[in-house]
Amino acid sequence: MKTTTQALLILACTAAVSSAYPFMAEPGAADHYLRQARSLHSSGAADVEVKRALGFDAGLQRVDVSGAHAFVAPGSGDRRGPCPGLNALANHGYLPHNGITTLAQAVEATNTVYGMGVDLATFLSAYATLIDGDPLSLTWSIGGEQSSLLSLTGLLKNPQGLSGSHNKYESDSSPTRGDSFTHGGDVDSLQLDMFQHLYGLQPGDSGGNYDLGVLTEQARWSIQKSRAENPNFFWGPFSGIIVSQAAFSFIPAFMSNHSAEHPEGILDQNVLKSFFAVSGTQGKLSYRKGYERIPDNWYRRPIGIDYTIPGYTVDNNLIQLQVPERLAVGGNMGSVNSFAGVDLSDLTGGVYNLQSLAQGNNAVCLAYTSLLTLTPDILKGTLVDVVGVVNNIVGQYITPQFASLNCPSVKYYNKDVFRQFPGARGAF
Ligand code: HEM
Ligand SMILES: *[C@@H]1O[C@H](CO)[C@@H](O)[C@H](O)[C@H]1NC(C)=O
């Protein structure tokens, strides 16, 4: 993509990016993890093995939840949305308490508190800025709509935030959030029956471990439930096969508590409930919306083995090899259990097919290709100059994160294949 240098773009971007983006220059950790993850792939527990090898440092891994980072519940004007990881950051002052973050703040907070790789965090935050945020001020909302300076001109629509990003970011078949269509558009609230299902995958109320294998079972249950209950279920090539899997793998990768005895991390019932704003015991759980909380005495991933795009790719393939429904792009045709798949070859002019999608970087590459074709909220207005800003964000923050994957180029991408699905709004 070429950057169109226009007055607007220079104005908008110099202010916000001038801090030169210090976290971008840290490539070593990703490569290191990728090599180790690949060699351990067959064990099905790459992340676990790598963490064991690295050990534990209580001083460095303990996350401060006191003083400026003490839990403060959101007030009525504060935005919270479908992502418990981000909601917790805002509740603890690692992100602005009002739930509107800059592109850079979200990268720094997710990297510092959870050990999310700078590549992954930069891509996720830049994509949020672009697709449902304000690309001019480089800000976005972790929940509902935010106002944008440009929308005051009346020419542009307000950015809709993560809560309003159905099929562009937010997706059906999440771990604990309901599908948009069957929940009247409420994709933010945890559904207790879904959480109870996840919680019940480990017995009792203590001593469990919600690891990737457990989350893979929840992923299977959740997509079968969506196909069986949501007539408008839709599973897109970006929101479905990548973002939604991430929602599952992020739970053990980022929420586990680490210790000297268990440097690989353990995610037990109490820690899981705290991050999901749930209390109570098996069968008697209750949810307090907006109260996602980082537990006291909680120790994050080891410093130096951030969870990167290549590391995530390994986990994504592991889930999809075991749950093939999660690879199948397509949707229900207006009634339950009427799933029809899209021929990926038709979608991509022959570059991808279902058979090889769970191998190597294919799924992540297809998602990367697809995301570049989605329409940012802000472009739904008529101000042509914004195109330059969009291209700049893609070129500066998104494309570089995928360079090492050597994704094949797709010359022909036919989004019309999605028009047949009643629930595909936003996906084309
Ligand atoms: C810039 C960083 C991030 C962005 C832009 C982001 C965005 C999102 C979005 C759009 C969803 C909805 C996906 C869906 O509908 O399935 C989501 C869900 C989720 N995110 Fe995040 N996220 C980020 C970081 C994190 C982190 C650091 C964690 C973990 C600590 C996390 C954990 C989750 C989980 C567990 C869900 C699924 C919620 C559920 O349905 O139960 N995310 N995130
Ligand atoms: C994390 O693990 C350590 C060591 O076992 C323990 O002392 C601490 O209480 C745990 N934290 C949480 C939130 O469970």
XYZ file of C-alpha atoms and ligand atoms in Angstrom:
485
model
C 0.000 0.000 0.000
C 1.222 3.483 -0.833
C 1.012 6.311 1.597
C -0.739 9.348 0.218
C 0.993 12.245 1.873
C -1.564 14.879 2.540
C -1.769 17.823 4.845
C -4.358 16.117 6.979
C -2.283 13.048 7.481
C 0.779 14.973 8.523
C -1.250 17.054 10.931
C -2.931 14.080 12.462
C 0.023 11.813 12.799
C 2.934 13.961 13.853
C 1.408 14.825 17.201
C 0.501 11.324 18.199
C 3.425 9.274 16.900
C 6.238 11.686 17.596
C 7.334 9.784 20.687
C 9.050 7.510 18.133
C 7.425 4.428 19.490
C 10.119 3.006 21.765
C 8.733 -0.522 22.076
C 8.914 -1.243 18.361
C 12.607 -2.002 18.344
C 12.720 -5.266 20.213
C 12.757 -8.071 17.645
C 14.944 -10.640 19.398
C 12.415 -12.062 21.810
C 9.978 -13.037 19.085
C 12.540 -14.976 17.077
C 13.809 -16.713 20.151
C 10.329 -17.841 21.118
C 9.467 -18.866 17.573
C 12.474 -21.178 17.346
C 11.704 -22.814 20.641
C 7.984 -23.020 19.987
C 8.545 -24.703 16.625
C 10.868 -27.306 18.029
C 8.432 -28.118 20.811
C 5.319 -27.964 18.690
C 4.600 -31.669 18.678
C 4.252 -31.790 22.453
C 1.161 -29.631 22.136
C 2.404 -27.422 24.904
C 4.967 -25.155 23.354
C 4.263 -22.216 25.585
C 4.425 -24.308 28.734
C 7.800 -25.824 27.854
C 9.345 -22.502 26.986
C 8.210 -20.964 30.261
C 9.548 -23.912 32.249
C 12.909 -23.446 30.593
C 13.005 -19.817 31.597
C 12.156 -20.106 35.290
C 10.617 -17.583 37.668
C 11.525 -14.180 39.092
C 9.013 -13.052 41.723
C 10.202 -9.449 41.794
C 9.918 -8.958 38.057
C 6.763 -10.956 37.449
C 4.590 -9.670 40.268
C 1.982 -7.234 38.957
C 1.309 -4.187 41.093
C -2.359 -3.797 42.018
C -1.888 -1.191 44.760
C -1.871 2.613 44.851
C -2.365 4.024 41.374
C -3.043 0.478 40.177
C -5.611 -0.481 42.787
C -8.918 -1.746 41.425
C -11.488 0.989 40.781
C -14.838 -0.082 39.346
C -15.967 1.698 36.182
C -18.379 4.617 36.519
C -21.334 5.315 34.271
C -19.332 7.199 31.629
C -16.512 4.657 31.454
C -16.396 2.252 28.529
C -15.910 -1.455 29.047
C -16.417 -4.078 26.356
C -16.071 -7.687 25.215
C -12.413 -8.083 26.235
C -11.817 -8.993 29.889
C -8.044 -8.449 29.523
C -8.524 -4.827 28.493
C -11.379 -4.183 30.940
C -9.098 -5.300 33.783
C -6.306 -3.006 32.581
C -8.676 -0.026 32.629
C -10.023 -0.968 36.082
C -6.447 -0.967 37.420
C -5.295 2.246 35.784
C -2.948 0.531 33.341
C -5.195 1.973 30.626
C -7.175 5.200 31.027
C -10.086 4.527 33.357
C -12.573 5.913 30.841
C -11.742 3.078 28.440
C -10.425 5.249 25.601
C -6.811 4.353 24.872
C -4.191 5.520 22.427
C -2.615 3.042 20.059
C 0.670 3.241 21.970
C -0.825 3.027 25.487
C -2.531 -0.263 24.699
C 0.717 -1.734 23.386
C 2.643 -0.671 26.444
C -0.006 -1.816 28.940
C -0.587 -5.251 27.399
C 3.145 -5.812 27.060
C 4.010 -4.693 30.593
C 1.169 -6.313 32.504
C 0.567 -9.502 30.513
C 3.687 -10.063 28.395
C 1.840 -9.741 25.118
C 4.423 -9.568 22.320
C 4.981 -6.093 20.944
C 4.311 -7.419 17.445
C 0.949 -8.902 18.459
C -0.032 -5.928 20.624
C 0.930 -3.384 17.966
C -1.051 -5.201 15.330
C -4.133 -5.639 17.571
C -4.068 -2.049 18.778
C -3.422 -0.592 15.308
C -6.233 -2.676 13.880
C -8.597 -1.402 16.598
C -7.520 2.154 15.824
C -8.206 1.600 12.187
C -11.342 -0.464 12.090
C -13.412 0.832 15.001
C -11.352 3.685 16.473
C -10.238 7.152 15.474
C -7.293 6.912 13.070
C -6.798 10.665 13.221
C -6.083 10.911 16.945
C -4.772 7.305 17.049
C -7.237 6.406 19.812
C -9.863 3.690 20.220
C -12.502 2.550 22.677
C -12.330 -0.790 24.514
C -16.138 -0.599 24.749
C -18.784 1.496 23.008
C -18.768 4.449 20.655
C -16.355 7.352 21.069
C -16.662 10.775 19.533
C -14.136 11.810 16.956
C -13.133 15.347 16.054
C -13.897 14.681 12.449
C -17.362 13.374 13.089
C -18.222 16.863 14.338
C -18.116 17.945 10.716
C -21.063 15.645 10.165
C -19.259 13.912 7.342
C -18.055 10.903 9.267
C -19.637 8.356 11.490
C -18.398 8.104 15.077
C -16.024 5.182 15.656
C -18.006 2.345 17.223
C -15.362 0.819 19.546
C -14.749 -2.886 20.141
C -18.366 -3.329 21.258
C -19.616 -2.225 17.850
C -17.165 -4.181 15.728
C -19.199 -7.307 15.006
C -17.594 -9.448 12.288
C -14.809 -6.926 11.871
C -13.164 -7.618 15.215
C -15.704 -9.040 17.651
C -16.952 -12.438 16.575
C -19.528 -15.144 17.214
C -18.626 -18.202 19.261
C -16.559 -16.535 21.980
C -15.463 -18.225 25.222
C -18.054 -16.538 27.482
C -19.742 -13.774 25.486
C -22.957 -14.517 23.592
C -23.405 -14.242 19.822
C -24.590 -10.836 18.677
C -27.735 -12.046 16.903
C -29.033 -14.272 19.689
C -28.270 -11.689 22.402
C -29.833 -8.586 20.884
C -26.442 -7.168 19.927
C -25.008 -7.434 23.473
C -21.535 -8.814 22.858
C -20.077 -7.276 26.018
C -21.806 -9.216 28.770
C -20.524 -12.510 30.037
C -23.226 -15.198 29.751
C -23.269 -17.204 32.960
C -24.221 -20.469 31.231
C -21.168 -20.152 29.000
C -18.857 -19.290 31.870
C -20.341 -22.120 33.929
C -19.531 -24.514 31.084
C -15.928 -23.359 30.983
C -15.638 -23.362 34.775
C -17.103 -26.866 34.966
C -14.406 -28.266 32.683
C -12.335 -28.478 35.868
C -13.818 -30.165 38.940
C -14.546 -28.350 42.185
C -13.660 -24.795 43.104
C -9.910 -24.985 43.590
C -6.881 -26.809 42.311
C -7.888 -26.736 38.646
C -5.870 -25.558 35.659
C -7.570 -23.985 32.630
C -4.777 -24.684 30.156
C -4.850 -24.716 26.359
C -6.312 -28.230 26.265
C -9.231 -27.169 28.477
C -9.805 -24.047 26.408
C -9.776 -26.154 23.247
C -12.727 -28.090 24.687
C -14.542 -24.828 25.398
C -13.790 -23.739 21.823
C -15.392 -26.917 20.480
C -18.454 -26.515 22.687
C -18.861 -22.850 21.856
C -18.801 -23.207 18.075
C -21.146 -26.185 18.123
C -23.505 -24.143 20.296
C -23.389 -21.201 17.867
C -24.120 -23.388 14.856
C -26.993 -25.082 16.698
C -28.588 -21.980 18.242
C -27.814 -18.945 16.082
C -29.565 -18.883 12.674
C -27.300 -15.997 11.657
C -24.039 -17.480 12.937
C -21.132 -16.215 10.823
C -17.488 -17.166 10.861
C -15.260 -14.804 8.915
C -11.699 -15.253 7.728
C -10.372 -12.664 10.158
C -12.849 -12.240 13.048
C -13.562 -15.982 13.154
C -10.532 -18.009 12.346
C -8.066 -15.700 14.094
C -9.601 -13.270 16.598
C -11.978 -15.759 18.105
C -9.292 -18.413 18.570
C -7.143 -15.782 20.211
C -9.899 -15.147 22.716
C -9.452 -18.777 23.817
C -5.669 -19.096 23.744
C -5.197 -15.727 25.472
C -6.871 -17.072 28.598
C -4.085 -19.508 29.622
C -1.360 -17.488 27.898
C -2.069 -14.246 29.761
C -4.154 -15.008 32.833
C -2.155 -17.877 34.383
C -0.411 -17.265 37.697
C 3.312 -18.096 37.717
C 5.494 -19.304 40.569
C 8.810 -20.999 41.331
C 7.042 -24.369 41.618
C 5.076 -23.752 38.420
C 7.064 -21.410 36.175
C 4.865 -22.538 33.276
C 1.878 -21.005 35.047
C -1.373 -22.343 36.429
C -4.787 -20.842 35.896
C -6.994 -22.006 38.747
C -10.639 -21.326 39.501
C -10.080 -18.235 41.655
C -7.817 -16.468 39.197
C -10.137 -17.276 36.295
C -13.150 -15.883 38.182
C -11.297 -12.715 39.131
C -10.355 -11.884 35.524
C -13.913 -12.616 34.374
C -15.692 -10.638 37.109
C -17.341 -13.758 38.478
C -17.718 -14.982 42.072
C -19.279 -18.007 43.745
C -18.924 -21.743 43.343
C -19.861 -24.488 40.843
C -23.533 -24.117 39.935
C -23.874 -20.957 42.064
C -21.818 -18.440 40.132
C -22.658 -14.769 39.755
C -21.301 -12.076 37.448
C -20.783 -8.386 38.116
C -20.452 -6.646 34.770
C -17.404 -4.397 34.459
C -15.651 -5.774 37.573
C -12.812 -7.644 35.810
C -9.974 -7.670 38.292
C -6.283 -8.575 38.318
C -5.941 -10.766 41.436
C -3.790 -9.742 44.396
C -0.494 -11.603 44.456
C -0.630 -12.433 40.794
C 2.532 -13.161 38.791
C 2.572 -12.655 34.997
C 4.426 -14.586 32.245
C 8.213 -14.660 32.547
C 9.916 -11.518 31.295
C 11.563 -12.161 27.951
C 9.159 -14.707 26.534
C 6.361 -12.585 25.370
C 3.458 -14.212 23.586
C 4.112 -13.141 19.991
C 2.393 -13.577 16.626
C 4.501 -16.679 15.841
C 3.786 -18.115 19.306
C 0.115 -17.431 18.880
C 0.187 -19.065 15.428
C 1.309 -22.330 17.018
C -1.584 -22.294 19.519
C -4.084 -21.277 16.857
C -3.119 -24.256 14.706
C -3.291 -26.567 17.720
C -6.881 -25.531 18.451
C -7.954 -25.725 14.833
C -6.395 -29.124 14.188
C -8.535 -30.478 17.027
C -11.689 -28.513 16.239
C -12.032 -28.359 12.447
C -15.291 -26.352 12.695
C -13.162 -23.441 13.824
C -11.324 -23.394 10.503
C -14.377 -23.431 8.281
C -15.138 -19.939 6.971
C -18.875 -19.570 6.365
C -22.124 -19.364 8.295
C -25.657 -20.503 8.913
C -28.113 -19.695 6.144
C -30.869 -18.156 8.290
C -31.865 -21.209 10.291
C -30.027 -23.187 12.938
C -27.768 -26.055 11.867
C -27.679 -24.832 8.266
C -23.954 -24.147 8.083
C -22.554 -23.612 4.608
C -18.825 -23.231 4.091
C -17.109 -20.791 1.759
C -14.734 -22.274 -0.762
C -11.479 -20.577 0.210
C -10.200 -21.072 -3.257
C -13.111 -18.967 -4.586
C -12.427 -16.336 -1.937
C -8.718 -16.023 -2.615
C -8.307 -16.874 -6.258
C -6.802 -20.262 -5.479
C -4.105 -19.148 -3.018
C -5.643 -20.919 0.028
C -7.603 -24.101 0.581
C -9.138 -25.728 3.651
C -6.822 -28.735 3.597
C -3.688 -26.746 4.323
C -5.174 -23.993 6.453
C -4.073 -25.361 9.830
C -0.484 -25.736 8.649
C 2.338 -23.290 9.158
C 1.339 -19.665 8.876
C -1.579 -20.231 6.512
C -4.475 -19.376 8.825
C -2.791 -16.275 10.188
C -1.766 -15.205 6.684
C -5.297 -15.605 5.342
C -6.592 -13.525 8.237
C -3.981 -10.869 7.565
C -4.998 -10.714 3.914
C -8.660 -10.496 4.860
C -8.315 -7.789 7.460
C -6.825 -5.484 4.874
C -10.106 -5.628 2.960
C -12.430 -4.639 5.828
C -13.844 -1.136 5.927
C -12.906 1.151 8.824
C -15.831 2.935 10.512
C -14.294 6.259 9.712
C -14.265 5.564 5.968
C -18.013 5.207 6.016
C -18.089 8.990 5.757
C -17.112 10.860 2.651
C -13.867 12.587 3.525
C -11.503 11.218 0.940
C -8.345 12.459 2.676
C -8.804 9.868 5.404
C -7.620 7.179 3.015
C -4.084 8.447 3.419
C -4.278 8.152 7.192
C -5.556 4.606 6.931
C -2.809 3.568 4.551
C -0.264 5.073 6.873
C -1.481 3.069 9.873
C -1.486 -0.136 7.864
C 1.975 0.540 6.477
C 3.539 1.682 9.719
C 1.947 -0.593 12.322
C 0.316 -3.608 10.718
C 2.214 -4.816 7.646
C 5.622 -4.939 9.415
C 4.303 -7.337 12.088
C 3.600 -9.952 9.439
C 6.743 -9.524 7.364
C 8.535 -12.520 8.871
C 5.658 -14.866 8.000
C 6.217 -14.438 4.248
C 2.518 -14.593 3.501
C 1.699 -15.301 -0.146
C 0.157 -12.378 -1.998
C -3.491 -12.681 -2.921
C -4.258 -10.774 -6.096
C -7.911 -11.639 -6.286
C -9.991 -11.498 -3.106
C -13.691 -11.924 -3.669
C -15.693 -10.681 -0.689
C -18.928 -11.232 -2.607
C -18.882 -14.849 -1.446
C -20.048 -13.535 1.969
C -23.229 -11.900 0.652
C -25.196 -15.144 0.808
C -24.926 -15.235 4.633
C -27.613 -13.320 6.562
C -25.249 -12.773 9.512
C -22.222 -11.494 7.591
C -22.839 -7.776 8.128
C -19.509 -6.013 8.604
C -17.494 -8.752 6.921
C -17.482 -7.119 3.510
C -4.601 -4.552 22.156
C -4.906 -5.704 22.681
C -6.246 -6.386 22.581
C -7.309 -6.173 21.734
C -7.439 -5.141 20.625
C -8.345 -7.127 22.088
C -9.581 -7.207 21.475
C -10.553 -8.150 21.771
C -11.790 -8.323 21.049
C -12.235 -7.492 19.852
C -12.461 -9.337 21.616
C -13.795 -9.946 21.178
C -13.514 -11.211 20.403
C -14.680 -12.142 20.270
O -15.799 -11.686 20.094
O -14.493 -13.349 20.356
C -11.656 -9.835 22.701
C -11.997 -10.894 23.502
C -11.183 -11.422 24.456
N -9.951 -10.951 24.840
Fe -8.984 -9.358 24.090
N -7.903 -7.887 23.135
C -6.623 -7.482 23.457
C -5.839 -7.992 24.480
C -6.191 -9.026 25.301
C -5.412 -9.510 26.413
C -4.063 -8.961 26.840
C -6.110 -10.527 26.988
C -5.795 -11.360 28.197
C -5.303 -10.896 29.269
C -7.332 -10.692 26.238
C -8.292 -11.643 26.510
C -9.481 -11.770 25.835
C -10.454 -12.808 26.122
C -10.337 -13.902 27.159
C -11.536 -12.592 25.252
C -12.819 -13.420 25.148
C -13.879 -12.965 26.090
C -14.975 -13.992 26.185
O -15.771 -14.150 25.267
O -15.005 -14.680 27.189
N -7.349 -9.761 25.236
N -10.500 -9.079 22.780
C 0.263 -17.353 42.598
O 1.106 -18.396 43.003
C 1.817 -18.119 44.201
C 2.731 -19.290 44.470
O 2.026 -20.480 44.507
C 0.841 -17.913 45.346
O 1.529 -17.552 46.521
C -0.131 -16.794 44.973
O -1.115 -16.653 45.968
C -0.797 -17.121 43.651
N -1.626 -16.005 43.259
C -2.909 -16.141 43.014
C -3.637 -14.897 42.596
O -3.507 -17.191 43.065
